[in-house]
Amino acid sequence: MRPAPSGPRPRTRREAARPMVAFVAHQLGIDTAVLGTGSDRPQTQREQLAELMRHGAFRGFGRAEARDLVAWLTPVTQANRKPGQLAIRLVEELRRRRILLPTPRVLELVIHHARIRVERALHRAMIDGIDPIQLAALDALLAVPADRGPPGAAAGQGLG
């Protein structure tokens, strides 16, 4: 649980934005006047974002970055498959590369694709060198006989 904010509650958006603008300006090492507060400057949010990206040498997240990061994350995923820890590593790498963070859904997809790559590589490693007869026998282990229900179901009992 987060602690309650201290001090009086801001009355306007401008008052609420001042500490955030000061924090971002401090992080970027620039004067708060460069950022403005939106209504003080005629620039649009996109223009301000583009200016911040140029100033901080950031770049956007696109398909090429997604492919590169899936490739980067795949060996990391071999050692650790926990999504939360993979997300932390991925965000750290995005920051290191100075790439703007995409939406959480896009981060999930990058992690998902890296995990799928690892699963496929493991599957290939496990079945490479197995002769077709052994492979068929392994596949037969996965088949559910027609006269049996799903695992754990009591014999002769329906769901109703």
Coordinates of N, CA, C and O in Angstrom, one line a residue:
M1 N 0.8 -1.2 0.0 CA 0.0 0.0 0.0 C 0.9 1.2 0.0 O 1.9 1.3 0.7
R2 N 0.5 2.2 -0.8 CA 1.3 3.4 -0.9 C 0.9 4.4 0.2 O -0.2 4.5 0.6
P3 N 1.9 5.1 0.8 CA 1.6 6.1 1.8 C 0.8 7.2 1.2 O 0.9 7.6 0.1
A4 N -0.1 7.8 2.1 CA -0.9 9.0 1.6 C 0.0 10.1 1.3 O 1.1 10.3 2.0
P5 N -0.3 10.9 0.3 CA 0.5 12.0 -0.1 C 0.5 13.1 1.0 O -0.5 13.3 1.7
S6 N 1.7 13.7 1.2 CA 1.7 14.7 2.3 C 1.5 16.1 1.7 O 1.7 16.3 0.5
G7 N 1.0 17.0 2.5 CA 0.8 18.3 2.1 C -0.6 18.5 1.5 O -1.3 17.6 1.3
P8 N -0.9 19.8 1.2 CA -2.3 20.0 0.6 C -2.4 19.4 -0.8 O -1.4 19.3 -1.5
R9 N -3.6 19.1 -1.1 CA -3.9 18.5 -2.4 C -3.9 19.6 -3.5 O -4.4 20.7 -3.3
P10 N -3.2 19.3 -4.6 CA -3.2 20.4 -5.7 C -4.6 20.7 -6.2 O -5.5 19.8 -6.3
R11 N -4.9 22.0 -6.4 CA -6.2 22.4 -6.9 C -6.4 22.3 -8.4 O -7.5 22.2 -8.9
T12 N -5.3 22.4 -9.1 CA -5.4 22.4 -10.6 C -4.4 21.4 -11.1 O -3.5 20.9 -10.5
R13 N -4.6 21.1 -12.4 CA -3.6 20.2 -13.1 C -2.3 20.8 -13.2 O -1.2 20.1 -13.1
R14 N -2.2 22.1 -13.4 CA -0.9 22.8 -13.5 C -0.1 22.6 -12.2 O 1.0 22.3 -12.2
E15 N -0.8 22.8 -11.0 CA -0.2 22.6 -9.7 C 0.3 21.1 -9.6 O 1.4 20.9 -9.1
A16 N -0.5 20.2 -10.0 CA -0.2 18.8 -9.9 C 1.0 18.4 -10.8 O 1.9 17.6 -10.5
A17 N 1.1 19.1 -11.9 CA 2.2 18.8 -12.9 C 3.5 19.4 -12.5 O 4.6 18.8 -13.0
R18 N 3.6 20.4 -11.7 CA 4.8 21.1 -11.4 C 5.9 20.1 -10.8 O 7.0 20.1 -11.3
P19 N 5.6 19.3 -9.8 CA 6.6 18.4 -9.3 C 7.0 17.4 -10.3 O 8.2 17.0 -10.4
M20 N 6.1 16.9 -11.2 CA 6.5 15.9 -12.2 C 7.4 16.6 -13.2 O 8.4 16.0 -13.7
V21 N 7.1 17.8 -13.7 CA 7.9 18.5 -14.6 C 9.3 18.7 -14.0 O 10.3 18.5 -14.7
A22 N 9.3 19.1 -12.8 CA 10.6 19.4 -12.1 C 11.4 18.1 -12.0 O 12.7 18.1 -12.3
F23 N 10.8 17.0 -11.7 CA 11.5 15.7 -11.6 C 12.1 15.3 -13.0 O 13.2 14.9 -13.1
V24 N 11.3 15.4 -14.1 CA 11.7 15.0 -15.4 C 12.9 15.9 -15.8 O 13.9 15.5 -16.4
A25 N 12.7 17.2 -15.6 CA 13.8 18.2 -16.0 C 15.1 17.9 -15.2 O 16.1 17.9 -15.8
H26 N 15.0 17.5 -13.9 CA 16.1 17.2 -13.2 C 16.8 15.9 -13.7 O 18.0 15.9 -13.9
Q27 N 16.0 14.9 -14.1 CA 16.5 13.7 -14.7 C 17.3 13.9 -16.0 O 18.3 13.3 -16.3
L28 N 16.7 14.9 -16.8 CA 17.3 15.2 -18.1 C 18.4 16.2 -18.0 O 19.1 16.5 -19.0
G29 N 18.5 16.9 -16.8 CA 19.5 17.9 -16.7 C 19.2 19.2 -17.4 O 20.1 19.8 -18.0
I30 N 17.9 19.5 -17.5 CA 17.5 20.7 -18.2 C 16.7 21.6 -17.3 O 16.2 21.2 -16.3
D31 N 16.5 22.8 -17.8 CA 15.6 23.8 -17.1 C 14.1 23.4 -17.2 O 13.7 23.0 -18.3
T32 N 13.3 23.6 -16.2 CA 11.9 23.3 -16.3 C 11.2 24.1 -17.4 O 10.2 23.6 -17.9
A33 N 11.7 25.3 -17.7 CA 11.1 26.1 -18.7 C 11.1 25.5 -20.1 O 10.3 25.7 -20.9
V34 N 12.1 24.6 -20.3 CA 12.2 23.9 -21.6 C 11.0 23.0 -21.8 O 10.5 22.9 -22.9
L35 N 10.6 22.4 -20.7 CA 9.4 21.5 -20.8 C 8.1 22.2 -20.9 O 7.2 21.7 -21.6
G36 N 8.0 23.3 -20.2 CA 6.7 23.9 -20.2 C 5.6 23.1 -19.5 O 5.9 22.0 -18.9
T37 N 4.4 23.5 -19.5 CA 3.3 22.7 -18.9 C 2.2 22.5 -19.9 O 1.0 22.3 -19.5
G38 N 2.4 22.6 -21.1 CA 1.3 22.4 -22.1 C 0.6 23.6 -22.5 O 0.6 24.1 -23.6
S39 N -0.2 24.2 -21.5 CA -0.9 25.4 -21.8 C -0.1 26.6 -21.9 O -0.5 27.6 -22.5
D40 N 1.1 26.6 -21.3 CA 2.0 27.7 -21.4 C 2.7 27.8 -22.8 O 3.2 28.9 -23.1
R41 N 2.7 26.7 -23.5 CA 3.4 26.7 -24.8 C 2.5 26.2 -25.9 O 1.7 25.4 -25.7
P42 N 2.7 26.7 -27.1 CA 1.8 26.3 -28.2 C 2.2 24.9 -28.8 O 1.4 24.4 -29.6
Q43 N 3.3 24.3 -28.3 CA 3.7 23.0 -28.9 C 2.7 21.9 -28.5 O 2.1 21.9 -27.4
T44 N 2.6 21.0 -29.4 CA 1.8 19.8 -29.0 C 2.6 18.8 -28.2 O 3.8 18.9 -28.1
Q45 N 1.9 17.8 -27.6 CA 2.6 16.8 -26.9 C 3.6 16.1 -27.7 O 4.7 15.7 -27.3
R46 N 3.2 15.8 -29.0 CA 4.1 15.1 -29.9 C 5.4 15.9 -30.1 O 6.5 15.3 -30.2
E47 N 5.3 17.1 -30.3 CA 6.4 18.0 -30.6 C 7.3 18.0 -29.3 O 8.6 17.9 -29.4
Q48 N 6.7 18.1 -28.2 CA 7.5 18.0 -26.9 C 8.2 16.7 -26.7 O 9.4 16.6 -26.3
L49 N 7.5 15.6 -27.0 CA 8.1 14.3 -26.9 C 9.3 14.2 -27.9 O 10.3 13.6 -27.6
A50 N 9.1 14.7 -29.1 CA 10.2 14.6 -30.1 C 11.4 15.4 -29.6 O 12.5 14.9 -29.8
E51 N 11.1 16.5 -29.0 CA 12.2 17.3 -28.5 C 13.0 16.6 -27.4 O 14.2 16.6 -27.3
L52 N 12.2 16.0 -26.5 CA 12.8 15.2 -25.4 C 13.6 14.0 -25.9 O 14.7 13.7 -25.5
M53 N 13.0 13.4 -27.0 CA 13.8 12.2 -27.6 C 15.1 12.7 -28.2 O 16.1 12.0 -28.0
R54 N 15.0 13.8 -28.9 CA 16.3 14.3 -29.5 C 17.3 14.7 -28.4 O 18.5 14.4 -28.5
H55 N 16.8 15.4 -27.4 CA 17.7 15.9 -26.3 C 18.3 14.7 -25.6 O 19.5 14.7 -25.2
G56 N 17.5 13.7 -25.3 CA 18.0 12.5 -24.5 C 18.6 11.4 -25.4 O 18.9 10.4 -24.9
A57 N 18.6 11.6 -26.7 CA 19.0 10.5 -27.6 C 18.2 9.3 -27.5 O 18.7 8.2 -27.6
F58 N 16.9 9.4 -27.3 CA 16.0 8.3 -27.2 C 15.5 8.0 -28.6 O 15.4 8.8 -29.4
R59 N 15.0 6.7 -28.7 CA 14.3 6.4 -30.0 C 13.1 5.6 -29.7 O 12.9 5.1 -28.6
G60 N 12.2 5.6 -30.6 CA 10.9 4.9 -30.4 C 11.1 3.4 -30.5 O 12.1 2.8 -31.0
F61 N 10.1 2.7 -30.1 CA 10.0 1.2 -30.1 C 9.2 0.8 -31.4 O 8.1 1.2 -31.5
G62 N 9.9 0.0 -32.3 CA 9.2 -0.5 -33.5 C 9.5 -1.9 -33.7 O 10.0 -2.6 -32.8
R63 N 9.1 -2.4 -34.9 CA 9.3 -3.8 -35.2 C 10.7 -4.3 -35.2 O 11.0 -5.4 -34.7
A64 N 11.6 -3.4 -35.7 CA 13.0 -3.8 -35.6 C 13.5 -4.0 -34.2 O 14.2 -5.0 -33.9
E65 N 13.1 -3.1 -33.3 CA 13.5 -3.2 -31.9 C 12.9 -4.4 -31.3 O 13.6 -5.1 -30.5
A66 N 11.7 -4.7 -31.6 CA 11.0 -5.9 -31.1 C 11.8 -7.2 -31.5 O 12.0 -8.0 -30.6
R67 N 12.2 -7.3 -32.8 CA 12.9 -8.4 -33.2 C 14.3 -8.5 -32.5 O 14.6 -9.6 -32.0
D68 N 14.9 -7.4 -32.4 CA 16.2 -7.4 -31.7 C 16.1 -7.8 -30.2 O 16.9 -8.6 -29.7
L69 N 15.1 -7.3 -29.6 CA 14.9 -7.6 -28.2 C 14.4 -9.1 -27.9 O 14.8 -9.7 -26.9
V70 N 13.6 -9.6 -28.8 CA 13.3 -11.0 -28.7 C 14.5 -11.9 -28.8 O 14.8 -12.8 -28.0
A71 N 15.4 -11.5 -29.8 CA 16.7 -12.3 -30.0 C 17.6 -12.1 -28.7 O 18.2 -13.0 -28.3
W72 N 17.6 -10.9 -28.2 CA 18.4 -10.6 -27.0 C 17.8 -11.4 -25.8 O 18.6 -11.9 -24.9
L73 N 16.5 -11.4 -25.6 CA 15.9 -12.0 -24.4 C 15.9 -13.5 -24.5 O 15.8 -14.2 -23.4
T74 N 16.0 -14.1 -25.7 CA 15.9 -15.6 -25.8 C 16.9 -16.3 -24.9 O 16.6 -17.2 -24.1
P75 N 18.2 -16.0 -25.0 CA 19.2 -16.7 -24.1 C 19.0 -16.4 -22.6 O 19.2 -17.2 -21.8
V76 N 18.5 -15.2 -22.3 CA 18.1 -14.9 -20.9 C 17.0 -15.8 -20.4 O 17.1 -16.2 -19.3
T77 N 16.1 -16.0 -21.3 CA 14.9 -16.9 -21.0 C 15.3 -18.3 -20.7 O 14.7 -19.0 -20.0
Q78 N 16.4 -18.8 -21.4 CA 16.8 -20.1 -21.1 C 17.3 -20.3 -19.7 O 17.1 -21.4 -19.1
A79 N 17.8 -19.3 -19.1 CA 18.3 -19.4 -17.7 C 17.2 -19.1 -16.7 O 17.2 -19.5 -15.5
N80 N 16.2 -18.3 -17.1 CA 15.1 -17.8 -16.1 C 13.8 -17.6 -16.9 O 13.8 -16.7 -17.8
R81 N 12.8 -18.4 -16.6 CA 11.6 -18.3 -17.4 C 10.5 -17.6 -16.7 O 9.4 -17.5 -17.1
K82 N 10.8 -17.0 -15.5 CA 9.8 -16.2 -14.7 C 9.4 -14.9 -15.4 O 10.3 -14.1 -15.6
P83 N 8.2 -14.7 -15.8 CA 7.8 -13.5 -16.6 C 8.1 -12.2 -15.9 O 8.6 -11.3 -16.5
G84 N 7.9 -12.1 -14.6 CA 8.2 -10.9 -13.8 C 9.7 -10.5 -13.9 O 10.0 -9.4 -14.1
Q85 N 10.5 -11.5 -13.7 CA 12.0 -11.2 -13.8 C 12.4 -10.9 -15.2 O 13.3 -10.1 -15.4
L86 N 11.8 -11.6 -16.2 CA 12.1 -11.3 -17.6 C 11.7 -9.9 -17.9 O 12.4 -9.2 -18.7
A87 N 10.5 -9.4 -17.4 CA 10.1 -8.1 -17.7 C 11.0 -7.0 -17.1 O 11.4 -6.0 -17.7
I88 N 11.6 -7.3 -15.9 CA 12.5 -6.4 -15.3 C 13.8 -6.3 -16.2 O 14.3 -5.2 -16.4
R89 N 14.3 -7.4 -16.6 CA 15.5 -7.5 -17.4 C 15.2 -6.7 -18.8 O 16.1 -6.0 -19.3
L90 N 14.0 -6.9 -19.3 CA 13.7 -6.3 -20.6 C 13.6 -4.8 -20.5 O 14.2 -4.1 -21.3
V91 N 13.0 -4.3 -19.4 CA 12.9 -2.9 -19.2 C 14.3 -2.3 -19.0 O 14.6 -1.2 -19.5
E92 N 15.1 -3.0 -18.2 CA 16.5 -2.5 -18.0 C 17.2 -2.4 -19.3 O 18.0 -1.4 -19.6
E93 N 17.0 -3.4 -20.2 CA 17.7 -3.4 -21.5 C 17.2 -2.2 -22.4 O 18.0 -1.6 -23.1
L94 N 15.9 -2.0 -22.3 CA 15.3 -0.9 -23.1 C 15.9 0.4 -22.6 O 16.2 1.3 -23.4
R95 N 16.0 0.6 -21.3 CA 16.6 1.8 -20.8 C 18.1 1.9 -21.2 O 18.6 3.0 -21.6
R96 N 18.8 0.8 -21.1 CA 20.2 0.8 -21.5 C 20.4 1.3 -23.0 O 21.3 2.0 -23.3
R97 N 19.5 0.8 -23.8 CA 19.5 1.1 -25.3 C 18.9 2.4 -25.6 O 18.9 2.9 -26.7
R98 N 18.3 3.1 -24.6 CA 17.6 4.4 -24.7 C 16.5 4.3 -25.7 O 16.3 5.1 -26.6
I99 N 15.7 3.3 -25.5 CA 14.5 3.1 -26.3 C 13.3 3.3 -25.4 O 13.2 2.8 -24.3
L100 N 12.3 4.1 -25.9 CA 11.1 4.4 -25.2 C 10.4 3.1 -24.8 O 10.3 2.2 -25.7
L101 N 9.8 3.0 -23.7 CA 9.1 1.8 -23.3 C 7.8 1.7 -24.0 O 7.0 2.7 -24.1
P102 N 7.5 0.6 -24.6 CA 6.2 0.4 -25.3 C 5.1 0.1 -24.2 O 5.4 0.0 -23.0
T103 N 3.9 -0.2 -24.6 CA 2.9 -0.5 -23.7 C 3.2 -1.9 -23.0 O 3.9 -2.7 -23.5
P104 N 2.5 -2.1 -21.8 CA 2.7 -3.4 -21.2 C 2.4 -4.6 -22.0 O 3.1 -5.6 -22.0
R105 N 1.4 -4.5 -22.9 CA 1.0 -5.6 -23.7 C 2.1 -5.9 -24.7 O 2.4 -7.1 -25.0
V106 N 2.8 -4.9 -25.2 CA 3.9 -5.2 -26.2 C 5.1 -5.8 -25.4 O 5.7 -6.8 -25.9
L107 N 5.3 -5.4 -24.2 CA 6.4 -6.1 -23.4 C 6.0 -7.5 -23.2 O 6.9 -8.4 -23.3
E108 N 4.7 -7.8 -22.9 CA 4.3 -9.2 -22.7 C 4.5 -10.0 -23.9 O 5.0 -11.2 -23.9
L109 N 4.2 -9.4 -25.1 CA 4.4 -10.2 -26.3 C 5.9 -10.5 -26.6 O 6.2 -11.5 -27.1
V110 N 6.8 -9.5 -26.3 CA 8.2 -9.8 -26.5 C 8.7 -10.9 -25.6 O 9.4 -11.8 -26.1
I111 N 8.2 -10.9 -24.4 CA 8.6 -12.0 -23.4 C 8.0 -13.3 -23.9 O 8.6 -14.3 -23.9
H112 N 6.7 -13.3 -24.4 CA 6.1 -14.5 -24.9 C 6.8 -15.1 -26.1 O 7.1 -16.3 -26.1
H113 N 7.2 -14.3 -27.0 CA 7.9 -14.8 -28.2 C 9.3 -15.3 -27.8 O 9.7 -16.3 -28.4
A114 N 10.0 -14.7 -26.9 CA 11.3 -15.2 -26.4 C 11.1 -16.6 -25.7 O 11.8 -17.5 -26.0
R115 N 10.0 -16.7 -24.9 CA 9.7 -18.0 -24.3 C 9.4 -19.1 -25.3 O 9.8 -20.2 -25.2
I116 N 8.6 -18.7 -26.3 CA 8.3 -19.7 -27.4 C 9.5 -20.2 -28.1 O 9.7 -21.4 -28.4
R117 N 10.4 -19.2 -28.4 CA 11.7 -19.6 -29.1 C 12.5 -20.6 -28.2 O 13.0 -21.6 -28.7
V118 N 12.5 -20.4 -26.9 CA 13.3 -21.3 -26.0 C 12.6 -22.7 -26.0 O 13.2 -23.7 -26.1
E119 N 11.2 -22.7 -25.9 CA 10.5 -24.0 -25.9 C 10.8 -24.8 -27.2 O 11.0 -26.0 -27.2
R120 N 10.8 -24.1 -28.3 CA 11.0 -24.7 -29.6 C 12.4 -25.3 -29.7 O 12.7 -26.4 -30.2
A121 N 13.4 -24.5 -29.2 CA 14.8 -25.0 -29.2 C 15.0 -26.2 -28.3 O 15.6 -27.1 -28.7
L122 N 14.3 -26.2 -27.1 CA 14.4 -27.3 -26.2 C 13.7 -28.5 -26.9 O 14.3 -29.6 -26.8
H123 N 12.6 -28.3 -27.5 CA 11.9 -29.4 -28.1 C 12.8 -30.1 -29.2 O 12.9 -31.3 -29.3
R124 N 13.4 -29.2 -30.1 CA 14.3 -29.7 -31.1 C 15.4 -30.4 -30.5 O 15.8 -31.5 -31.0
A125 N 16.0 -29.9 -29.5 CA 17.2 -30.6 -28.8 C 16.8 -31.9 -28.2 O 17.6 -32.9 -28.3
M126 N 15.6 -32.0 -27.8 CA 15.2 -33.3 -27.2 C 14.9 -34.4 -28.2 O 15.1 -35.5 -28.0
I127 N 14.3 -34.0 -29.4 CA 14.0 -35.0 -30.4 C 15.0 -35.2 -31.5 O 14.9 -36.1 -32.2
D128 N 16.0 -34.3 -31.5 CA 17.0 -34.5 -32.5 C 17.8 -35.9 -32.2 O 18.1 -36.1 -31.1
G129 N 17.9 -36.7 -33.2 CA 18.7 -37.9 -33.1 C 17.8 -39.1 -32.7 O 18.2 -40.2 -32.6
I130 N 16.5 -38.8 -32.4 CA 15.6 -39.9 -32.1 C 15.1 -40.5 -33.4 O 14.6 -39.8 -34.3
D131 N 15.1 -41.8 -33.4 CA 14.6 -42.5 -34.7 C 13.1 -42.4 -34.7 O 12.4 -42.2 -33.7
P132 N 12.5 -42.5 -35.9 CA 11.1 -42.4 -36.1 C 10.2 -43.3 -35.2 O 9.1 -43.0 -34.8
I133 N 10.7 -44.5 -35.0 CA 10.0 -45.5 -34.1 C 9.9 -45.0 -32.7 O 8.8 -45.0 -32.1
Q134 N 11.0 -44.5 -32.2 CA 11.0 -44.0 -30.8 C 10.1 -42.7 -30.7 O 9.4 -42.5 -29.7
L135 N 10.2 -41.9 -31.7 CA 9.4 -40.7 -31.8 C 7.9 -41.0 -31.8 O 7.1 -40.4 -31.1
A136 N 7.5 -42.0 -32.6 CA 6.1 -42.5 -32.6 C 5.7 -43.0 -31.2 O 4.5 -42.8 -30.8
A137 N 6.6 -43.7 -30.6 CA 6.3 -44.3 -29.2 C 6.1 -43.1 -28.2 O 5.1 -43.2 -27.4
L138 N 6.9 -42.1 -28.3 CA 6.7 -40.9 -27.4 C 5.4 -40.2 -27.7 O 4.6 -39.8 -26.8
D139 N 5.0 -40.1 -29.0 CA 3.7 -39.4 -29.4 C 2.6 -40.3 -28.8 O 1.5 -39.7 -28.4
A140 N 2.7 -41.6 -28.9 CA 1.6 -42.5 -28.4 C 1.4 -42.3 -26.9 O 0.2 -42.4 -26.4
L141 N 2.4 -41.9 -26.1 CA 2.2 -41.7 -24.7 C 1.3 -40.5 -24.5 O 0.7 -40.4 -23.4
L142 N 1.3 -39.5 -25.4 CA 0.5 -38.3 -25.2 C -1.0 -38.5 -25.7 O -1.9 -37.7 -25.3
A143 N -1.3 -39.6 -26.4 CA -2.6 -39.8 -26.9 C -3.5 -40.3 -25.8 O -3.1 -41.2 -25.0
V144 N -4.7 -39.8 -25.8 CA -5.7 -40.2 -24.8 C -6.6 -41.3 -25.5 O -7.2 -41.0 -26.5
P145 N -6.7 -42.5 -24.9 CA -7.6 -43.5 -25.5 C -9.0 -43.0 -25.6 O -9.5 -42.3 -24.7
A146 N -9.8 -43.4 -26.6 CA -11.1 -43.0 -26.8 C -12.1 -43.4 -25.7 O -13.0 -42.7 -25.4
D147 N -11.8 -44.5 -25.0 CA -12.7 -45.0 -24.0 C -12.4 -44.4 -22.6 O -13.0 -44.7 -21.6
R148 N -11.4 -43.4 -22.5 CA -11.1 -42.8 -21.3 C -11.3 -41.3 -21.4 O -11.1 -40.7 -22.4
G149 N -11.7 -40.7 -20.3 CA -11.9 -39.3 -20.2 C -10.6 -38.6 -19.9 O -9.5 -39.2 -20.0
P150 N -10.7 -37.4 -19.6 CA -9.5 -36.6 -19.3 C -8.8 -37.1 -18.0 O -9.5 -37.7 -17.2
P151 N -7.5 -36.9 -17.8 CA -6.8 -37.4 -16.6 C -7.5 -36.8 -15.3 O -8.0 -35.7 -15.3
G152 N -7.7 -37.7 -14.3 CA -8.3 -37.3 -13.1 C -9.8 -37.5 -13.0 O -10.4 -37.4 -12.0
A153 N -10.4 -37.8 -14.2 CA -11.9 -38.0 -14.2 C -12.2 -39.4 -13.7 O -11.5 -40.3 -14.0
A154 N -13.2 -39.5 -12.8 CA -13.6 -40.8 -12.3 C -14.3 -41.6 -13.4 O -15.1 -41.0 -14.2
A155 N -14.0 -42.8 -13.5 CA -14.6 -43.7 -14.5 C -16.1 -43.8 -14.4 O -16.6 -44.0 -13.3
G156 N -16.8 -43.6 -15.5 CA -18.2 -43.7 -15.5 C -19.0 -42.5 -14.9 O -20.2 -42.6 -14.9
Q157 N -18.3 -41.5 -14.5 CA -19.0 -40.3 -14.0 C -19.0 -39.2 -15.0 O -18.0 -38.9 -15.6
G158 N -20.1 -38.6 -15.2 CA -20.2 -37.4 -16.1 C -20.0 -36.1 -15.4 O -19.8 -36.2 -14.2
L159 N -20.1 -35.1 -16.1 CA -19.9 -33.8 -15.4 C -21.2 -33.3 -14.7 O -21.1 -32.4 -14.0
G160 N -22.3 -33.8 -15.1 CA -23.6 -33.3 -14.6 C -24.0 -33.9 -13.4 O -23.9 -34.4 -12.4

